[in-house]
CSV table of C-alpha atoms in Angstrom, one decimal:
chain,number,residue,atom,x,y,z
A,937,MET,CA,75.3,46.4,72.3
A,938,LYS,CA,72.7,45.2,70.2
A,939,LEU,CA,72.2,42.0,71.3
A,940,VAL,CA,70.1,39.6,68.9
A,941,LEU,CA,67.6,36.8,70.4
A,942,ILE,CA,67.0,33.9,68.0
A,943,LEU,CA,63.7,32.5,69.2
A,944,ASN,CA,62.0,29.5,68.2
A,945,MET,CA,60.1,26.5,70.1
A,946,GLY,CA,63.3,24.6,71.1
A,947,GLY,CA,63.1,20.6,71.6
A,948,GLY,CA,63.9,17.3,74.0
A,949,GLU,CA,67.7,17.3,73.9
A,950,ASP,CA,67.3,14.0,75.5
A,951,LYS,CA,63.9,12.0,77.4
A,952,ALA,CA,63.8,14.3,80.1
A,953,GLY,CA,63.3,17.0,77.4
A,954,VAL,CA,60.8,15.6,75.6
A,955,LYS,CA,58.6,15.8,78.5
A,956,THR,CA,59.7,19.9,79.6
A,957,PHE,CA,59.0,20.3,75.7
A,958,LEU,CA,55.5,19.0,75.6
A,959,LEU,CA,54.4,20.1,79.0
A,960,ASN,CA,55.4,23.6,78.6
A,961,MET,CA,53.7,23.9,75.6
A,962,PHE,CA,50.6,22.6,76.4
A,963,LYS,CA,50.8,24.9,79.7
A,964,ASP,CA,50.7,27.9,76.8
A,965,PRO,CA,47.8,29.7,76.7
A,966,ALA,CA,48.6,30.3,72.4
A,967,ILE,CA,48.3,26.8,72.3
A,968,LEU,CA,45.8,25.3,74.9
A,969,PRO,CA,43.6,28.0,74.8
A,970,ILE,CA,42.1,27.3,78.5
A,971,LYS,CA,41.2,30.8,80.4
A,972,ASN,CA,42.0,29.0,84.1
A,973,ASN,CA,45.6,28.7,84.7
A,974,LEU,CA,45.2,26.0,87.1
A,975,ILE,CA,43.1,24.2,84.7
A,976,ARG,CA,45.1,25.2,81.2
A,977,SER,CA,47.8,23.3,83.8
A,978,CYS,CA,45.6,20.0,84.5
A,979,VAL,CA,44.9,19.2,82.0
A,980,ALA,CA,48.9,20.3,79.5
A,981,GLN,CA,49.9,17.7,82.7
A,982,ALA,CA,47.3,14.9,81.5
A,983,ILE,CA,48.4,15.5,77.9
A,984,THR,CA,51.5,15.4,78.5
A,985,THR,CA,51.6,11.9,80.4
A,986,TRP,CA,49.5,10.5,77.4
A,987,ARG,CA,51.8,12.0,74.9
A,988,TYR,CA,55.1,11.0,76.5
A,989,LYS,CA,55.3,7.5,76.0
A,990,THR,CA,55.0,8.0,71.6
A,991,ALA,CA,57.0,11.0,71.9
A,992,ALA,CA,59.5,9.4,73.3
A,993,LYS,CA,59.7,6.1,70.9
A,994,ASN,CA,59.8,8.7,68.4
A,995,TYR,CA,62.0,10.8,69.2
A,996,ASP,CA,64.4,7.8,69.4
A,997,ALA,CA,63.8,6.8,65.6
A,998,ILE,CA,65.9,10.2,65.2
A,999,GLY,CA,68.5,9.3,67.4
A,1000,GLY,CA,66.8,10.5,71.3
A,1001,LYS,CA,67.6,14.3,70.6
A,1002,SER,CA,65.5,16.9,68.6
A,1003,PRO,CA,68.4,18.4,65.6
A,1004,ILE,CA,66.7,21.9,66.6
A,1005,GLY,CA,69.2,22.4,70.0
A,1006,GLU,CA,72.4,22.2,67.8
A,1007,LEU,CA,71.6,23.3,64.6
A,1008,THR,CA,69.8,26.3,67.0
A,1009,ARG,CA,73.5,27.0,68.3
A,1010,GLU,CA,75.6,26.3,64.4
A,1011,LEU,CA,73.3,28.7,63.1
A,1012,VAL,CA,74.5,31.4,66.2
A,1013,GLU,CA,78.0,30.9,65.7
A,1014,LYS,CA,77.5,32.0,62.1
A,1015,LEU,CA,76.1,34.0,62.6
A,1016,ASN,CA,78.3,35.8,65.6
A,1017,ALA,CA,81.4,34.6,63.4
A,1018,HIS,CA,80.1,36.6,59.8
A,1019,PHE,CA,79.8,39.4,62.6
A,1020,GLU,CA,82.9,39.8,64.4
A,1021,ARG,CA,84.8,39.4,60.4
A,1022,GLU,CA,86.3,42.3,59.3
A,1023,ASN,CA,85.9,40.6,55.3
A,1024,SER,CA,82.2,39.0,56.1
A,1025,THR,CA,80.3,38.6,53.3
A,1026,PHE,CA,77.6,41.2,53.7
A,1027,SER,CA,78.9,44.3,53.7
A,1028,PHE,CA,77.9,47.3,56.5
A,1029,ASP,CA,77.6,50.6,56.7
A,1030,LYS,CA,80.7,52.2,58.1
A,1031,ASN,CA,78.8,55.5,59.1
A,1032,LYS,CA,75.8,53.4,61.2
A,1033,ASN,CA,78.4,52.5,63.8
A,1034,LEU,CA,77.1,50.1,65.3
A,1035,GLY,CA,78.8,48.9,67.4
A,1036,GLU,CA,79.2,45.5,69.1
A,1037,VAL,CA,76.7,43.7,67.5
A,1038,LYS,CA,75.7,39.9,69.7
A,1039,PHE,CA,74.1,36.4,68.6
A,1040,ASP,CA,72.2,34.5,71.1
A,1041,TYR,CA,69.2,31.8,71.0
A,1042,VAL,CA,66.4,32.1,73.1
A,1043,PHE,CA,63.5,28.6,73.4
A,1044,ASN,CA,60.0,28.7,74.7
A,1045,TYR,CA,60.0,25.1,75.1
A,1046,THR,CA,62.8,23.7,76.8
A,1047,PRO,CA,66.3,25.4,77.8
A,1048,PRO,CA,67.5,27.9,77.2
A,1049,PHE,CA,64.4,30.5,78.6
A,1050,ALA,CA,65.3,33.3,77.3
A,1051,SER,CA,65.1,34.8,81.8
A,1052,GLU,CA,68.8,32.5,81.7
A,1053,VAL,CA,69.8,33.8,78.3
A,1054,LEU,CA,69.7,37.8,79.7
A,1055,ALA,CA,70.5,36.8,82.8
A,1056,LYS,CA,74.2,36.3,80.8
A,1057,TYR,CA,74.1,39.7,79.7
A,1058,THR,CA,74.7,42.7,81.6
A,1059,LEU,CA,72.7,45.4,79.9
A,1060,SER,CA,72.0,49.0,79.9
A,1061,GLU,CA,69.1,51.9,78.8
A,1062,LYS,CA,71.8,52.7,76.4
A,1063,ASP,CA,72.0,48.8,74.8
A,1064,THR,CA,69.6,47.5,72.2
A,1065,VAL,CA,67.1,43.7,71.9
A,1066,VAL,CA,66.5,42.7,69.0
A,1067,LEU,CA,63.7,40.1,68.7
A,1068,LEU,CA,64.6,37.8,65.7
A,1069,PRO,CA,61.2,34.8,66.2
A,1070,LEU,CA,62.0,31.9,62.8
A,1071,TYR,CA,59.1,31.8,61.4
A,1072,PRO,CA,58.5,32.7,58.5
A,1073,HIS,CA,54.8,33.2,58.9
A,1074,ASP,CA,52.5,35.0,61.8
A,1075,SER,CA,50.7,33.0,64.4
A,1076,VAL,CA,49.4,34.2,68.0
A,1077,THR,CA,51.2,30.1,68.4
A,1078,THR,CA,54.5,30.9,67.4
A,1079,ASN,CA,56.0,34.0,67.0
A,1080,ARG,CA,53.4,36.0,68.6
A,1081,SER,CA,53.8,33.5,71.6
A,1082,SER,CA,58.1,33.3,71.5
A,1083,VAL,CA,58.0,37.2,71.4
A,1084,LYS,CA,56.0,37.8,74.7
A,1085,ALA,CA,57.6,35.2,76.7
A,1086,ALA,CA,60.8,37.8,75.7
A,1087,LYS,CA,59.2,40.7,76.6
A,1088,VAL,CA,58.1,39.9,79.6
A,1089,ALA,CA,61.4,37.9,80.8
A,1090,LEU,CA,62.9,41.2,79.3
A,1091,GLU,CA,60.5,43.2,82.0
A,1092,LYS,CA,61.0,41.7,85.1
A,1093,SER,CA,64.9,41.9,84.3
A,1094,GLY,CA,64.6,45.7,84.5
A,1095,PHE,CA,66.2,46.6,80.6
A,1096,CYS,CA,64.8,49.9,79.7
A,1097,GLY,CA,66.8,50.0,76.5
A,1098,LYS,CA,65.6,49.8,73.2
A,1099,VAL,CA,63.5,46.3,71.7
A,1100,VAL,CA,63.4,46.0,68.3
A,1101,GLU,CA,60.8,42.8,66.8
A,1102,ILE,CA,61.5,41.8,63.6
A,1103,GLN,CA,58.5,41.0,61.6
A,1104,PRO,CA,57.2,37.5,59.9
A,1105,PHE,CA,60.0,37.7,56.7
A,1106,PHE,CA,57.8,35.3,54.1
A,1107,GLU,CA,57.6,37.6,50.9
A,1108,LYS,CA,60.9,38.2,51.5
A,1109,THR,CA,62.3,37.8,47.7
A,1110,SER,CA,65.9,36.7,49.0
A,1111,PHE,CA,64.6,34.1,51.5
A,1112,CYS,CA,61.8,32.6,48.8
A,1113,GLU,CA,65.4,32.3,46.3
A,1114,LEU,CA,66.8,30.6,48.8
A,1115,ILE,CA,64.5,28.2,49.5
A,1116,ALA,CA,63.6,27.5,45.6
A,1117,ASP,CA,67.8,26.6,45.5
A,1118,ASP,CA,67.1,23.7,48.2
A,1119,ILE,CA,64.0,23.0,46.2
A,1120,GLU,CA,65.8,22.6,43.8
A,1121,ASN,CA,68.7,21.0,44.7
A,1122,ALA,CA,67.2,18.3,46.6
A,1123,LEU,CA,65.4,17.0,43.5
A,1124,GLY,CA,69.5,15.4,42.4
A,1125,SER,CA,68.6,13.7,38.5
A,1126,GLU,CA,64.6,13.3,39.0
A,1127,SER,CA,62.9,15.6,36.6
A,1128,ALA,CA,60.6,18.5,38.5
A,1129,GLY,CA,58.1,17.1,35.7
A,1130,GLU,CA,58.1,14.1,36.5
A,1131,VAL,CA,57.2,15.3,40.4
A,1132,GLU,CA,54.9,16.4,43.2
A,1133,LEU,CA,56.2,19.9,45.3
A,1134,ILE,CA,54.0,19.8,48.2
A,1135,PHE,CA,54.9,22.0,51.0
A,1136,SER,CA,53.9,20.6,54.3
A,1137,ALA,CA,53.0,23.3,56.8
A,1138,HIS,CA,52.6,23.1,60.4
A,1139,SER,CA,48.6,22.5,61.2
A,1140,LEU,CA,46.4,24.2,63.5
A,1141,PRO,CA,43.6,24.3,64.7
A,1142,GLN,CA,40.7,25.7,62.7
A,1143,LYS,CA,38.8,28.0,65.4
A,1144,VAL,CA,42.3,29.3,65.6
A,1145,ILE,CA,41.9,30.5,62.2
A,1146,ASN,CA,38.6,31.7,62.7
A,1147,SER,CA,40.0,33.8,65.6
A,1148,GLY,CA,41.7,36.2,62.9
A,1149,ASP,CA,44.5,34.5,63.1
A,1150,LEU,CA,47.0,35.9,59.8
A,1151,TYR,CA,48.6,31.8,59.5
A,1152,GLU,CA,47.2,30.2,56.8
A,1153,ALA,CA,46.9,33.6,54.7
A,1154,HIS,CA,50.1,33.9,55.0
A,1155,VAL,CA,51.3,30.2,54.2
A,1156,LYS,CA,48.6,30.5,51.4
A,1157,SER,CA,50.8,33.4,50.2
A,1158,HIS,CA,54.4,32.2,50.4
A,1159,VAL,CA,53.5,28.9,48.6
A,1160,ALA,CA,52.2,31.4,46.0
A,1161,LEU,CA,55.3,33.3,46.2
A,1162,LEU,CA,57.2,30.6,45.7
A,1163,ASN,CA,55.7,28.7,42.3
A,1164,GLY,CA,56.4,32.0,41.3
A,1165,THR,CA,59.9,31.7,42.2
A,1166,LEU,CA,60.5,28.7,41.1
A,1167,LEU,CA,58.2,28.7,37.5
A,1168,GLY,CA,60.5,31.9,36.7
A,1169,ARG,CA,63.7,29.9,37.1
A,1170,GLY,CA,61.7,27.3,34.2
A,1171,VAL,CA,61.2,24.9,36.9
A,1172,ARG,CA,57.2,23.3,36.6
A,1173,PHE,CA,56.7,20.8,38.6
A,1174,LYS,CA,54.0,18.6,37.9
A,1175,ALA,CA,52.6,19.6,40.5
A,1176,VAL,CA,52.1,21.6,43.3
A,1177,ARG,CA,50.1,21.2,46.9
A,1178,LEU,CA,49.8,22.4,50.4
A,1179,ALA,CA,49.3,20.0,53.4
A,1180,TYR,CA,48.8,20.0,56.9
A,1181,GLN,CA,50.8,17.9,59.5
A,1182,SER,CA,50.7,17.7,63.2
A,1183,ARG,CA,46.9,17.5,64.1
A,1184,LEU,CA,46.0,15.7,67.3
A,1185,GLY,CA,43.2,15.7,69.2
A,1186,PRO,CA,39.4,15.3,68.4
A,1187,VAL,CA,39.1,19.5,66.5
A,1188,LYS,CA,38.5,21.1,63.2
A,1189,TRP,CA,42.5,21.4,61.7
A,1190,LEU,CA,43.6,22.9,58.9
A,1191,THR,CA,42.9,20.2,56.1
A,1192,PRO,CA,44.8,19.0,53.2
A,1193,ASN,CA,46.4,16.3,55.4
A,1194,LEU,CA,49.5,15.2,54.4
A,1195,SER,CA,48.1,11.8,54.7
A,1196,ASP,CA,45.8,13.0,52.8
A,1197,VAL,CA,47.6,14.1,50.3
A,1198,LEU,CA,50.6,11.4,50.2
A,1199,PRO,CA,48.1,8.5,48.3
A,1200,LYS,CA,46.7,10.8,45.4
A,1201,VAL,CA,51.0,11.3,44.3
A,1202,GLU,CA,49.6,9.3,40.5
A,1203,GLY,CA,53.2,9.2,39.3
A,1204,LYS,CA,55.0,8.5,42.9
A,1205,LYS,CA,56.8,10.6,43.1
A,1206,ALA,CA,56.8,13.8,46.3
A,1207,LEU,CA,59.1,16.3,47.4
A,1208,ILE,CA,57.9,17.9,50.6
A,1209,TYR,CA,59.1,20.9,51.8
A,1210,PRO,CA,58.9,21.8,55.6
A,1211,ILE,CA,57.6,25.5,54.5
A,1212,SER,CA,56.7,26.3,58.2
A,1213,PHE,CA,60.1,25.6,59.5
A,1214,CYS,CA,63.5,27.9,59.3
A,1215,VAL,CA,65.3,25.1,61.7
A,1216,ASP,CA,64.9,21.3,61.4
A,1217,ASN,CA,63.0,19.5,64.7
A,1218,SER,CA,61.3,17.1,65.2
A,1219,GLU,CA,59.2,17.3,63.2
A,1220,THR,CA,61.3,17.5,59.8
A,1221,ASP,CA,63.2,14.7,61.0
A,1222,PHE,CA,60.0,11.7,62.4
A,1223,GLU,CA,57.4,12.6,61.3
A,1224,LEU,CA,58.2,14.2,57.9
A,1225,GLY,CA,61.6,12.1,57.3
A,1226,VAL,CA,60.2,8.7,58.8
A,1227,GLU,CA,56.2,8.5,59.6
A,1228,TYR,CA,55.6,10.0,56.2
A,1229,ALA,CA,58.4,8.3,54.7
A,1230,ALA,CA,56.2,4.7,55.8
A,1231,VAL,CA,53.4,6.6,53.8
A,1232,ALA,CA,55.1,6.8,50.5
A,1233,LYS,CA,56.9,3.5,51.4
A,1234,ASP,CA,56.3,2.6,47.1
A,1235,PHE,CA,56.7,5.7,46.3
A,1236,ASP,CA,59.7,6.0,43.3
A,1237,PHE,CA,60.5,9.6,44.6
A,1238,TYR,CA,60.1,10.5,48.3
A,1239,ARG,CA,63.2,13.4,49.6
A,1240,VAL,CA,62.5,15.9,52.3
A,1241,VAL,CA,64.5,19.0,51.9
A,1242,LYS,CA,66.1,20.3,54.8
A,1243,ALA,CA,65.2,23.7,56.4
A,1244,PRO,CA,67.2,26.1,55.9
A,1245,ASN,CA,69.4,25.5,59.7
A,1246,SER,CA,72.9,27.1,59.3
A,1247,SER,CA,73.3,27.3,55.7
A,1248,ASP,CA,75.6,30.6,54.0
A,1249,ALA,CA,72.9,31.8,52.6
A,1250,PHE,CA,70.5,31.2,55.4
A,1251,VAL,CA,73.3,34.2,57.6
A,1252,ARG,CA,73.5,36.1,55.3
A,1253,PHE,CA,70.0,36.3,54.6
A,1254,LEU,CA,69.2,36.7,58.4
A,1255,SER,CA,72.1,39.1,58.9
A,1256,ASN,CA,70.9,41.5,56.3
A,1257,LEU,CA,66.8,41.0,58.7
A,1258,VAL,CA,69.2,42.0,61.3
A,1259,LEU,CA,71.4,45.3,59.9
A,1260,GLU,CA,67.6,46.8,58.4
A,1261,SER,CA,65.9,46.3,61.8
A,1262,LEU,CA,69.3,48.2,63.3
């Protein structure tokens, strides 16, 4: 068997899940870099208590739960269906004898955790586990943290087969093309020349970047690649900008923040693309769709492009990534 584990951060399916998400996220040393486990746990508990009411209220504004669970399950179902179908939309090299390929998903901060998912399968040394983080860019806080947690769970389970880790994929041409398609479709009847395209990325503390994290460099490169893809199609926006969202606390974060960029949009027309995410979550649905939409309430055009989610194009892209890795 080839077991492909889709890795992502997770999100609350209800109010209790919101608390679970916050607590586990801030317990992660990649997120809260306090060396002493006990102190980090205590600080995480304090932050969770402080943030919970606000976070729960935010979830109420988007239906009471994060969309990430439902969308990820739909993505996994589609991936399994594609690999099970004889006449798939992508082609297999029959000489490779891939055998059974099964997709499942693991969240880092809410169930299902890696240990729970691995317990569902009987794996031997002949099997392969593919770790596929749904983060386009490299960072210790995202893909590296998820992969580390999955590998710990694999070791504890006694798995002694092959482990394949799929690397960040923002440079892949087909990935940029499918994003460009989504951006063009989201324009609707608006003329690109009258709209500012803003790529909104999840922010990180500046000290994380200063320590050598590649996230900022990867995001900037991705923006350039996507703009090049759009220009190659003859789609020229009034302006193309990069901004950051989701800062928290008194430390210095990556800038500029989206709240500072939006008021400077001269034509009052903005199209927002959530460049850090492959699956919509509370940050895309609430922050971009509600919180920042309020900042742009007097705009003539404000629209947030959906993440790739479980689109056919994204299913084909991920399928090809897995085939290449195998």
